[in-house]
């Protein structure tokens, strides 16, 4: 068989087959499935018959032609040529030249023989039945039993897909979570806010205060001086004056209020209480004996700063200080002096030091706290946890700046002082700068109500609203102590002490507790798709083709009818 040769004449491309131009000289015979050549004029019937005989001889030499299959892909009949067909030559492939923009492309018209008729595409018209697996089996079965079988199979799978999809949707909108627990080693850990206070507030310089009192009221007796000082301390809003307020009757209280106003003179309540508790309060050196970091002694007053704790009094709180080695190698050790308590302790000396441990918040609530007894060795081991809860969450506050200690103090101040009396406590005056500091008489008359943090159900409900932060650190404490049988055991040690405390993290590690959703938005989409695909074999495109497109066609048809 001769090979096809491409030639170029002017701007027209033509094909030549055995010397015949094949540009427009081919026509498909849809009955035989063969390409038959024809020519518009020029050659007669005899010449065409001779050419046909030559082609039949070549067929006998090279084998019979295979009938070409006709597919109705659109509206015209087109041949599908097999590799064994006449149109695939065994000769070397012809060279292919890239067309330039100047070349004109001449396309042969679609075959239009008398036997070629457009046939409707059954697959295209009934594509909807293939979108749901098993639906085509249901429609194409001739047997009633098979149709019933496939009908029940499809219904059962549909119900299963619906059941599991509803469970998945319910789980997604319930925001079910799992908690991941991991432990991470760190280079250093910062100590929590540790604050130390004398148990009683009467640890001030009474000599200097009495000197100021005598300047304004020189003729007061010793008893009246003591009564007036007790009245001022109780009226400042500190605890442990319950017995004194109950023993003082109304007339004595009115007399003490008059004396207080004469003593205060032109000073405001805020200025007077700062003079009483800050200018004449105890100093850091009076509370701390010595401090150690590991085996190295460090200055205590560089570690601590003064601060007020609700109802307790003036205390000293630990500054930001890191622990860089585990346990004993970097523990903090504190030795305390025993301070005086002339009004509230029968022996005139402080028998306890109170330690508060709090997170990094501005305010300290009344808990958690530890009482350090004299001549007792105390050891606190710390462990840090970091909690990360998802928000919004009814069990935590999403406000990062709102600490739980601040919330407790603010709730107590609002419900017990500022709201009923329209004034504030002097050491919390910065929270309500628009209010005046309460007169001692107001706090003295309502002492039990002010100091009782929770006195009724409404107060408890207000405090219960103080939710912890969703992102917070928690420091767990384990307290160990040893009581010396004899004080001589303590004084025979290298550093005799009255109060003692050691604190450190046992390991430089943080436990992370992190909430994560069991079903996220991408996971929800993939699982819904998995349910539908597993049971029914459909996807979002299938749903669009199966439901939305027919609905759209129905609506558009009705709209078109209405317009017409």
Coordinates of C-alpha atoms in Angstrom, one line a residue:
X1 CA 0.0 0.0 0.0
X2 CA 1.3 3.4 -0.9
X3 CA 1.8 5.9 1.9
X4 CA -0.1 9.1 2.3
X5 CA 1.9 12.2 1.3
X6 CA 1.0 15.7 2.4
X7 CA 1.6 18.5 0.0
X8 CA 1.0 22.2 0.2
X9 CA -0.5 24.1 -2.7
X10 CA -0.8 27.8 -2.0
X11 CA -2.7 28.3 1.1
X12 CA -4.6 25.0 1.0
X13 CA -3.7 21.6 2.5
X14 CA -4.8 18.5 0.8
X15 CA -4.3 14.8 1.3
X16 CA -3.3 12.5 -1.5
X17 CA -4.2 8.8 -1.4
X18 CA -2.8 6.7 -4.3
X19 CA -2.7 9.8 -6.5
X20 CA -6.2 11.0 -5.6
X21 CA -6.9 14.2 -3.8
X22 CA -8.8 13.4 -0.6
X23 CA -9.6 16.9 0.6
X24 CA -13.4 16.7 0.0
X25 CA -13.5 13.4 -1.8
X26 CA -14.4 11.1 1.1
X27 CA -17.8 10.2 2.3
X28 CA -18.8 7.8 5.0
X29 CA -21.1 5.0 4.1
X30 CA -23.0 4.4 7.3
X31 CA -24.3 1.0 6.1
X32 CA -21.0 -0.5 5.4
X33 CA -18.9 1.5 7.8
X34 CA -16.3 2.2 5.1
X35 CA -14.9 5.5 3.7
X36 CA -15.8 5.7 0.0
X37 CA -14.1 8.2 -2.2
X38 CA -16.0 10.3 -4.7
X39 CA -15.1 13.1 -7.0
X40 CA -17.1 16.1 -8.1
X41 CA -16.7 15.9 -11.8
X42 CA -13.6 15.3 -13.7
X43 CA -13.4 11.5 -13.7
X44 CA -16.1 9.3 -15.2
X45 CA -17.6 6.1 -13.9
X46 CA -15.2 3.9 -15.7
X47 CA -12.2 5.6 -14.0
X48 CA -13.8 5.2 -10.6
X49 CA -14.5 1.6 -11.3
X50 CA -10.9 1.0 -12.2
X51 CA -9.7 2.6 -9.1
X52 CA -12.1 0.5 -7.1
X53 CA -10.8 -2.7 -8.7
X54 CA -7.2 -1.7 -7.8
X55 CA -8.2 -1.1 -4.2
X56 CA -9.9 -4.5 -4.0
X57 CA -6.8 -6.2 -5.4
X58 CA -4.7 -4.5 -2.7
X59 CA -7.2 -5.8 -0.1
X60 CA -6.7 -9.4 -1.3
X61 CA -3.0 -9.0 -0.9
X62 CA -2.9 -7.3 2.5
X63 CA -6.0 -8.8 4.2
X64 CA -9.6 -7.8 4.5
X65 CA -10.6 -4.4 5.8
X66 CA -12.2 -4.3 9.2
X67 CA -15.5 -2.7 9.4
X68 CA -15.4 0.6 11.2
X69 CA -17.7 1.1 14.2
X70 CA -20.0 4.1 14.1
X71 CA -20.7 6.0 17.4
X72 CA -23.3 8.5 17.7
X73 CA -21.5 11.0 20.0
X74 CA -23.4 14.1 19.1
X75 CA -25.8 14.7 16.2
X76 CA -23.6 13.2 13.4
X77 CA -22.2 9.9 12.6
X78 CA -18.4 9.7 12.9
X79 CA -16.1 6.7 12.3
X80 CA -14.0 5.1 14.9
X81 CA -10.9 3.8 13.2
X82 CA -9.0 0.8 14.5
X83 CA -5.3 0.3 14.1
X84 CA -5.9 -2.5 11.6
X85 CA -7.9 -0.3 9.3
X86 CA -6.8 0.9 5.9
X87 CA -6.4 4.4 7.2
X88 CA -3.4 3.4 9.4
X89 CA -0.5 2.8 7.1
X90 CA 2.5 0.6 7.9
X91 CA 4.8 3.1 6.3
X92 CA 6.9 5.5 8.4
X93 CA 4.9 8.3 9.9
X94 CA 4.6 11.4 7.9
X95 CA 6.5 14.5 9.1
X96 CA 4.4 17.0 11.1
X97 CA 4.9 20.7 10.6
X98 CA 3.7 23.3 13.1
X99 CA 1.2 25.6 11.4
X100 CA 2.1 29.3 11.2
X101 CA -0.4 32.1 11.7
X102 CA -0.4 32.7 7.9
X103 CA -1.6 29.1 7.2
X104 CA -5.3 28.7 6.6
X105 CA -6.8 25.6 8.0
X106 CA -9.3 23.8 5.8
X107 CA -11.6 21.4 7.5
X108 CA -13.6 18.7 5.8
X109 CA -17.3 19.0 6.3
X110 CA -19.0 16.5 8.5
X111 CA -20.1 13.4 6.7
X112 CA -23.6 13.9 5.3
X113 CA -24.6 10.8 3.5
X114 CA -28.1 9.6 2.9
X115 CA -27.6 6.8 5.4
X116 CA -26.2 9.0 8.2
X117 CA -29.0 10.0 10.6
X118 CA -28.6 11.7 14.0
X119 CA -29.7 9.3 16.8
X120 CA -30.6 10.5 20.4
X121 CA -28.0 9.8 23.1
X122 CA -29.7 7.5 25.6
X123 CA -26.8 7.8 28.1
X124 CA -27.1 11.6 28.0
X125 CA -30.8 11.7 28.5
X126 CA -30.8 9.2 31.4
X127 CA -27.6 10.3 33.1
X128 CA -29.6 11.0 36.3
X129 CA -30.2 7.3 37.0
X130 CA -26.4 6.6 37.3
X131 CA -25.8 9.2 40.0
X132 CA -27.2 6.9 42.7
X133 CA -25.4 3.6 42.9
X134 CA -27.9 0.8 42.4
X135 CA -30.6 3.0 41.0
X136 CA -29.8 2.0 37.4
X137 CA -30.0 -1.7 38.5
X138 CA -33.5 -1.0 39.9
X139 CA -34.7 0.7 36.7
X140 CA -33.2 -1.8 34.2
X141 CA -34.3 -5.0 35.8
X142 CA -37.1 -6.8 34.0
X143 CA -37.9 -9.1 36.9
X144 CA -40.2 -7.7 39.6
X145 CA -38.3 -9.6 42.3
X146 CA -35.0 -8.0 41.3
X147 CA -36.6 -4.6 41.3
X148 CA -38.0 -5.2 44.8
X149 CA -34.6 -6.4 46.0
X150 CA -32.8 -3.4 44.7
X151 CA -35.5 -1.1 46.0
X152 CA -35.1 -2.5 49.6
X153 CA -31.3 -2.4 49.3
X154 CA -31.4 1.3 48.3
X155 CA -33.9 2.2 51.1
X156 CA -31.8 0.3 53.7
X157 CA -28.6 2.0 52.7
X158 CA -30.4 5.4 52.6
X159 CA -31.6 4.9 56.2
X160 CA -28.2 3.9 57.4
X161 CA -26.6 7.0 55.7
X162 CA -29.3 9.2 57.2
X163 CA -28.8 7.7 60.7
X164 CA -25.1 8.1 60.8
X165 CA -25.2 11.6 59.3
X166 CA -27.7 12.7 62.0
X167 CA -25.3 11.4 64.7
X168 CA -22.4 13.2 63.0
X169 CA -24.3 16.5 62.8
X170 CA -25.4 16.2 66.4
X171 CA -21.8 15.6 67.5
X172 CA -20.6 18.5 65.5
X173 CA -23.0 21.1 66.9
X174 CA -22.6 19.8 70.4
X175 CA -18.9 20.7 70.1
X176 CA -17.7 17.5 71.8
X177 CA -14.1 17.7 72.8
X178 CA -11.2 15.5 73.8
X179 CA -8.4 16.5 76.1
X180 CA -4.8 16.1 75.0
X181 CA -2.3 15.7 77.8
X182 CA 1.3 16.3 77.1
X183 CA 4.4 17.0 79.2
X184 CA 7.1 19.4 78.0
X185 CA 10.5 20.1 79.5
X186 CA 11.4 23.8 79.8
X187 CA 14.6 25.7 80.6
X188 CA 13.0 27.7 83.5
X189 CA 9.8 28.1 85.4
X190 CA 8.6 31.3 87.1
X191 CA 7.5 31.0 90.7
X192 CA 3.8 31.9 91.3
X193 CA 2.8 34.9 93.3
X194 CA 3.8 34.0 96.8
X195 CA 2.7 36.6 99.4
X196 CA 3.6 36.6 103.1
X197 CA 1.6 38.4 105.8
X198 CA 1.5 38.6 109.6
X199 CA -1.7 36.9 110.7
X200 CA -2.9 40.1 112.5
X201 CA -2.9 43.6 111.1
X202 CA -1.7 45.3 114.3
X203 CA 2.0 45.2 113.3
X204 CA 2.5 49.0 112.9
X205 CA 4.7 51.5 114.6
X206 CA 2.3 52.4 117.4
X207 CA 4.8 54.7 119.0
X208 CA 4.9 57.0 116.0
X209 CA 1.1 56.8 115.6
X210 CA 0.5 57.7 119.2
X211 CA 2.8 60.6 118.9
X212 CA 0.7 62.0 116.1
X213 CA -2.4 61.3 118.1
X214 CA -1.1 63.2 121.1
X215 CA -0.5 66.3 118.9
X216 CA -4.2 66.6 118.2
X217 CA -5.7 65.0 121.3
X218 CA -3.1 65.5 124.1
X219 CA -5.5 64.8 127.1
X220 CA -6.7 61.3 126.1
X221 CA -6.2 58.5 128.5
X222 CA -4.2 55.3 127.6
X223 CA -7.5 53.4 127.4
X224 CA -9.0 55.9 125.0
X225 CA -5.9 55.9 122.9
X226 CA -6.0 52.1 122.5
X227 CA -9.8 52.2 121.8
X228 CA -9.3 54.9 119.1
X229 CA -6.5 52.9 117.4
X230 CA -8.7 49.7 117.5
X231 CA -11.5 51.8 116.0
X232 CA -9.3 53.0 113.1
X233 CA -8.0 49.5 112.3
X234 CA -11.4 48.0 112.3
X235 CA -12.9 50.8 110.3
X236 CA -10.2 50.3 107.6
X237 CA -11.8 47.0 106.7
X238 CA -9.5 44.4 108.2
X239 CA -10.5 41.2 110.0
X240 CA -10.1 39.8 113.6
X241 CA -11.9 42.8 115.2
X242 CA -15.2 40.9 115.6
X243 CA -15.1 40.7 119.4
X244 CA -14.2 44.4 119.8
X245 CA -17.0 45.6 117.6
X246 CA -19.5 43.5 119.5
X247 CA -18.4 44.8 122.9
X248 CA -18.6 48.5 121.8
X249 CA -22.1 50.0 122.2
X250 CA -23.6 52.7 120.1
X251 CA -22.7 55.6 122.4
X252 CA -19.0 54.6 122.7
X253 CA -18.9 54.2 118.9
X254 CA -20.3 57.8 118.4
X255 CA -17.7 59.1 120.9
X256 CA -14.9 57.3 119.0
X257 CA -16.1 58.6 115.7
X258 CA -16.0 62.2 117.1
X259 CA -12.4 61.7 118.4
X260 CA -11.4 60.2 115.1
X261 CA -12.5 63.3 113.2
X262 CA -10.6 65.5 115.6
X263 CA -7.5 63.4 115.1
X264 CA -7.8 63.3 111.3
X265 CA -8.3 67.1 111.1
X266 CA -8.0 68.2 107.4
X267 CA -6.7 64.9 106.1
X268 CA -8.9 62.8 103.9
X269 CA -9.7 59.2 104.9
X270 CA -7.4 57.9 102.2
X271 CA -4.5 60.1 103.4
X272 CA -5.1 59.1 107.1
X273 CA -5.1 55.4 106.4
X274 CA -2.0 55.6 104.3
X275 CA -0.3 57.5 107.1
X276 CA -1.5 54.7 109.6
X277 CA -0.6 51.6 107.6
X278 CA 2.0 52.6 105.0
X279 CA 4.1 55.4 106.6
X280 CA 4.1 53.7 109.9
X281 CA 3.6 50.1 108.8
X282 CA 6.2 47.4 109.3
X283 CA 9.2 47.2 106.9
X284 CA 10.4 44.3 104.9
X285 CA 13.5 43.8 107.1
X286 CA 11.2 43.3 110.1
X287 CA 9.4 40.4 108.5
X288 CA 12.2 38.5 106.8
X289 CA 15.3 37.2 108.5
X290 CA 17.1 35.8 105.5
X291 CA 16.4 34.3 102.0
X292 CA 18.3 31.7 99.9
X293 CA 18.2 30.6 96.3
X294 CA 19.7 27.1 96.4
X295 CA 22.7 27.4 98.7
X296 CA 23.3 31.1 97.9
X297 CA 21.9 33.8 100.1
X298 CA 20.1 36.6 98.4
X299 CA 18.6 39.9 99.7
X300 CA 15.0 39.3 100.6
X301 CA 13.8 42.8 100.1
X302 CA 15.0 42.7 96.5
X303 CA 12.7 39.7 95.9
X304 CA 9.5 41.2 97.5
X305 CA 7.3 44.3 97.1
X306 CA 4.5 45.5 99.4
X307 CA 0.9 44.7 98.6
X308 CA -2.5 44.6 100.3
X309 CA -4.5 41.5 100.5
X310 CA -8.3 41.6 101.0
X311 CA -9.2 41.7 104.7
X312 CA -5.7 40.6 105.7
X313 CA -3.6 43.7 105.6
X314 CA -0.3 44.9 104.3
X315 CA 1.8 42.0 103.0
X316 CA 4.9 41.4 100.8
X317 CA 4.5 39.6 97.5
X318 CA 7.3 37.8 95.5
X319 CA 8.4 39.6 92.4
X320 CA 8.8 37.8 89.0
X321 CA 11.5 35.2 89.8
X322 CA 12.5 32.2 87.7
X323 CA 13.7 28.8 88.8
X324 CA 16.4 27.5 86.5
X325 CA 17.4 24.2 88.1
X326 CA 15.2 21.4 89.4
X327 CA 14.1 21.0 93.0
X328 CA 16.8 21.3 95.7
X329 CA 19.4 22.9 93.4
X330 CA 17.2 26.0 92.9
X331 CA 14.7 26.1 95.8
X332 CA 13.8 29.3 97.6
X333 CA 14.2 29.2 101.3
X334 CA 12.7 31.9 103.6
X335 CA 13.3 32.6 107.3
X336 CA 10.9 34.9 109.1
X337 CA 11.1 37.0 112.2
X338 CA 8.4 36.9 114.8
X339 CA 6.6 40.2 114.9
X340 CA 4.6 41.9 117.7
X341 CA 0.8 42.0 117.9
X342 CA -0.1 44.2 120.9
X343 CA -3.9 44.3 120.4
X344 CA -5.0 41.1 118.8
X345 CA -2.8 38.4 120.4
X346 CA -2.9 37.6 124.1
X347 CA 0.9 37.1 124.2
X348 CA 1.6 40.2 122.3
X349 CA 3.5 38.4 119.5
X350 CA 2.5 37.0 116.1
X351 CA 2.1 33.2 116.4
X352 CA 1.6 32.6 112.7
X353 CA 2.6 33.9 109.3
X354 CA 0.1 33.5 106.4
X355 CA 1.3 32.5 103.0
X356 CA -0.9 33.1 99.9
X357 CA -0.2 31.4 96.6
X358 CA -1.9 32.9 93.6
X359 CA -1.5 33.1 89.8
X360 CA -0.1 36.2 88.1
X361 CA -3.1 38.4 89.1
X362 CA -3.1 41.9 90.6
X363 CA -5.4 41.0 93.5
X364 CA -5.2 38.2 96.0
X365 CA -8.4 36.5 97.2
X366 CA -8.7 35.1 100.7
X367 CA -7.7 31.6 99.4
X368 CA -5.7 29.5 98.8
X369 CA -3.6 30.2 101.9
X370 CA -1.3 28.3 104.3
X371 CA -0.6 29.1 108.0
X372 CA 3.0 28.8 109.1
X373 CA 3.4 28.0 112.7
X374 CA 6.4 28.9 114.8
X375 CA 9.3 26.5 115.2
X376 CA 8.0 24.3 112.3
X377 CA 9.8 23.3 109.1
X378 CA 7.6 23.7 106.0
X379 CA 8.3 22.5 102.4
X380 CA 6.1 23.3 99.4
X381 CA 6.6 21.4 96.2
X382 CA 5.1 23.0 93.1
X383 CA 3.8 21.6 89.8
X384 CA 2.7 23.7 86.9
X385 CA -0.2 22.9 84.6
X386 CA -1.3 24.9 81.6
X387 CA -5.0 24.7 80.7
X388 CA -6.3 25.5 77.2
X389 CA -10.1 25.3 76.9
X390 CA -12.1 26.1 73.8
X391 CA -14.2 29.2 73.8
X392 CA -17.0 30.1 73.9
X393 CA -17.4 27.9 76.9
X394 CA -19.9 28.2 79.8
X395 CA -17.3 26.9 82.2
X396 CA -14.6 29.5 81.6
X397 CA -14.1 33.1 80.7
X398 CA -12.8 34.0 77.3
X399 CA -11.4 37.3 78.6
X400 CA -7.7 36.8 78.9
X401 CA -7.2 39.9 81.1
X402 CA -9.8 38.8 83.7
X403 CA -8.2 36.7 86.4
X404 CA -10.2 34.8 89.0
X405 CA -8.6 36.5 92.0
X406 CA -9.4 40.0 90.5
X407 CA -13.0 38.8 90.0
X408 CA -13.4 37.6 93.6
X409 CA -12.1 40.9 95.0
X410 CA -14.2 43.0 92.6
X411 CA -17.3 41.1 93.4
X412 CA -16.8 41.4 97.2
X413 CA -16.0 45.1 97.0
X414 CA -19.0 45.8 94.8
X415 CA -21.6 43.7 96.7
X416 CA -20.4 44.3 100.3
X417 CA -19.1 47.9 100.2
X418 CA -19.5 50.1 97.2
X419 CA -23.1 49.1 96.3
X420 CA -24.7 49.4 99.7
X421 CA -22.6 52.3 101.2
X422 CA -21.6 54.3 98.1
X423 CA -18.0 54.3 99.2
X424 CA -14.9 52.1 99.0
X425 CA -12.1 50.6 101.1
X426 CA -8.9 52.6 101.2
X427 CA -6.5 49.9 99.9
X428 CA -8.9 49.2 97.0
X429 CA -9.6 52.9 96.2
X430 CA -7.8 52.5 92.8
X431 CA -10.7 50.3 91.6
X432 CA -13.3 53.0 92.2
X433 CA -11.5 56.4 91.9
X434 CA -14.8 58.2 91.7
X435 CA -15.9 57.1 95.2
X436 CA -14.7 58.4 98.5
X437 CA -13.1 56.2 101.1
X438 CA -15.6 55.0 103.7
X439 CA -15.6 56.5 107.2
X440 CA -14.5 54.1 109.9
X441 CA -18.0 54.5 111.4
X442 CA -19.7 53.0 108.3
X443 CA -17.4 49.9 108.3
X444 CA -17.6 49.6 112.1
X445 CA -21.4 49.6 112.3
X446 CA -21.6 47.0 109.4
X447 CA -18.5 45.0 110.3
X448 CA -20.0 41.5 110.2
X449 CA -21.8 42.2 106.9
X450 CA -18.6 43.7 105.3
X451 CA -16.3 40.9 106.3
X452 CA -18.7 38.1 105.6
X453 CA -17.7 37.3 102.0
X454 CA -20.8 35.1 101.4
X455 CA -23.8 35.9 103.6
X456 CA -26.7 34.9 101.4
X457 CA -27.6 33.1 98.2
X458 CA -27.3 36.1 96.0
X459 CA -23.7 36.8 97.1
X460 CA -22.8 33.2 96.4
X461 CA -24.3 33.4 93.0
X462 CA -22.2 36.6 92.3
X463 CA -19.0 34.9 93.4
X464 CA -19.9 31.7 91.4
X465 CA -19.9 33.9 88.3
X466 CA -16.1 34.3 88.7
X467 CA -15.2 31.7 86.1
X468 CA -11.5 30.8 85.5
X469 CA -9.9 31.9 82.3
X470 CA -10.1 29.5 79.4
X471 CA -6.3 30.0 78.9
X472 CA -4.7 29.8 82.4
X473 CA -1.8 28.4 84.4
X474 CA -2.5 26.4 87.5
X475 CA 0.2 25.7 90.2
X476 CA -0.5 22.6 92.3
X477 CA 1.1 22.6 95.7
X478 CA 2.0 19.8 98.1
X479 CA 2.8 20.9 101.6
X480 CA 5.1 19.0 103.9
X481 CA 6.0 20.1 107.5
X482 CA 7.9 18.9 110.5
X483 CA 7.3 20.2 114.0
X484 CA 10.3 20.5 116.3
X485 CA 9.7 18.6 119.5
X486 CA 11.8 21.2 121.4
X487 CA 12.7 24.7 120.5
X488 CA 16.3 23.8 121.4
X489 CA 16.5 21.6 118.3
X490 CA 15.9 24.7 116.2
X491 CA 18.2 27.1 118.0
X492 CA 21.0 24.5 117.8
X493 CA 20.9 24.7 114.0
X494 CA 23.2 26.8 111.9
X495 CA 20.4 29.4 111.3
X496 CA 17.9 29.4 114.2
X497 CA 14.5 30.6 113.0
X498 CA 10.9 31.2 114.2
X499 CA 9.1 30.6 110.9
X500 CA 10.5 28.7 107.9
X501 CA 9.4 27.8 104.4
X502 CA 11.0 26.2 101.4
X503 CA 9.5 26.2 97.9
X504 CA 10.5 24.8 94.5
X505 CA 9.3 23.0 91.4
X506 CA 10.3 19.4 91.6
X507 CA 10.8 19.2 87.9
X508 CA 11.3 21.9 85.2
X509 CA 8.3 20.7 83.2
X510 CA 4.8 21.8 82.3
X511 CA 1.8 19.6 81.9
X512 CA -0.4 20.8 79.0
X513 CA -4.1 20.1 79.0
X514 CA -5.6 21.1 75.7
X515 CA -9.1 20.7 74.5
X516 CA -9.7 19.8 70.9
X517 CA -12.9 19.3 68.9
X518 CA -13.6 15.7 68.0
X519 CA -15.2 17.0 64.8
X520 CA -13.8 20.0 63.1
X521 CA -15.4 21.8 60.1
X522 CA -13.1 20.1 57.5
X523 CA -13.5 16.8 59.3
X524 CA -17.3 17.2 59.4
X525 CA -17.4 17.8 55.6
X526 CA -15.2 14.8 54.9
X527 CA -17.1 12.5 57.2
X528 CA -20.5 13.5 55.8
X529 CA -19.1 12.9 52.3
X530 CA -17.7 9.6 53.5
X531 CA -21.1 8.5 54.8
X532 CA -23.0 9.4 51.6
X533 CA -20.3 7.9 49.4
X534 CA -20.0 4.7 51.4
X535 CA -23.7 3.9 51.6
X536 CA -25.1 5.5 48.5
X537 CA -22.1 6.3 46.3
X538 CA -23.0 9.9 45.7
X539 CA -21.2 13.2 46.1
X540 CA -22.1 16.9 46.1
X541 CA -22.0 16.9 42.3
X542 CA -24.4 13.9 42.3
X543 CA -26.8 15.8 44.5
X544 CA -26.7 18.8 42.3
X545 CA -27.4 16.7 39.2
X546 CA -30.0 14.5 40.8
X547 CA -32.0 17.1 42.7
X548 CA -31.0 20.7 41.9
X549 CA -30.8 20.6 38.1
X550 CA -34.2 18.9 37.7
X551 CA -35.7 21.4 40.1
X552 CA -34.1 24.3 38.3
X553 CA -35.3 22.9 34.9
X554 CA -38.8 22.5 36.3
X555 CA -38.9 26.0 37.7
X556 CA -37.4 27.6 34.5
X557 CA -40.0 25.7 32.4
X558 CA -42.8 27.0 34.5
X559 CA -41.5 30.5 34.4
X560 CA -41.1 30.3 30.6
X561 CA -44.7 29.0 30.3
X562 CA -46.0 31.9 32.5
X563 CA -44.1 34.4 30.3
X564 CA -45.5 33.0 27.1

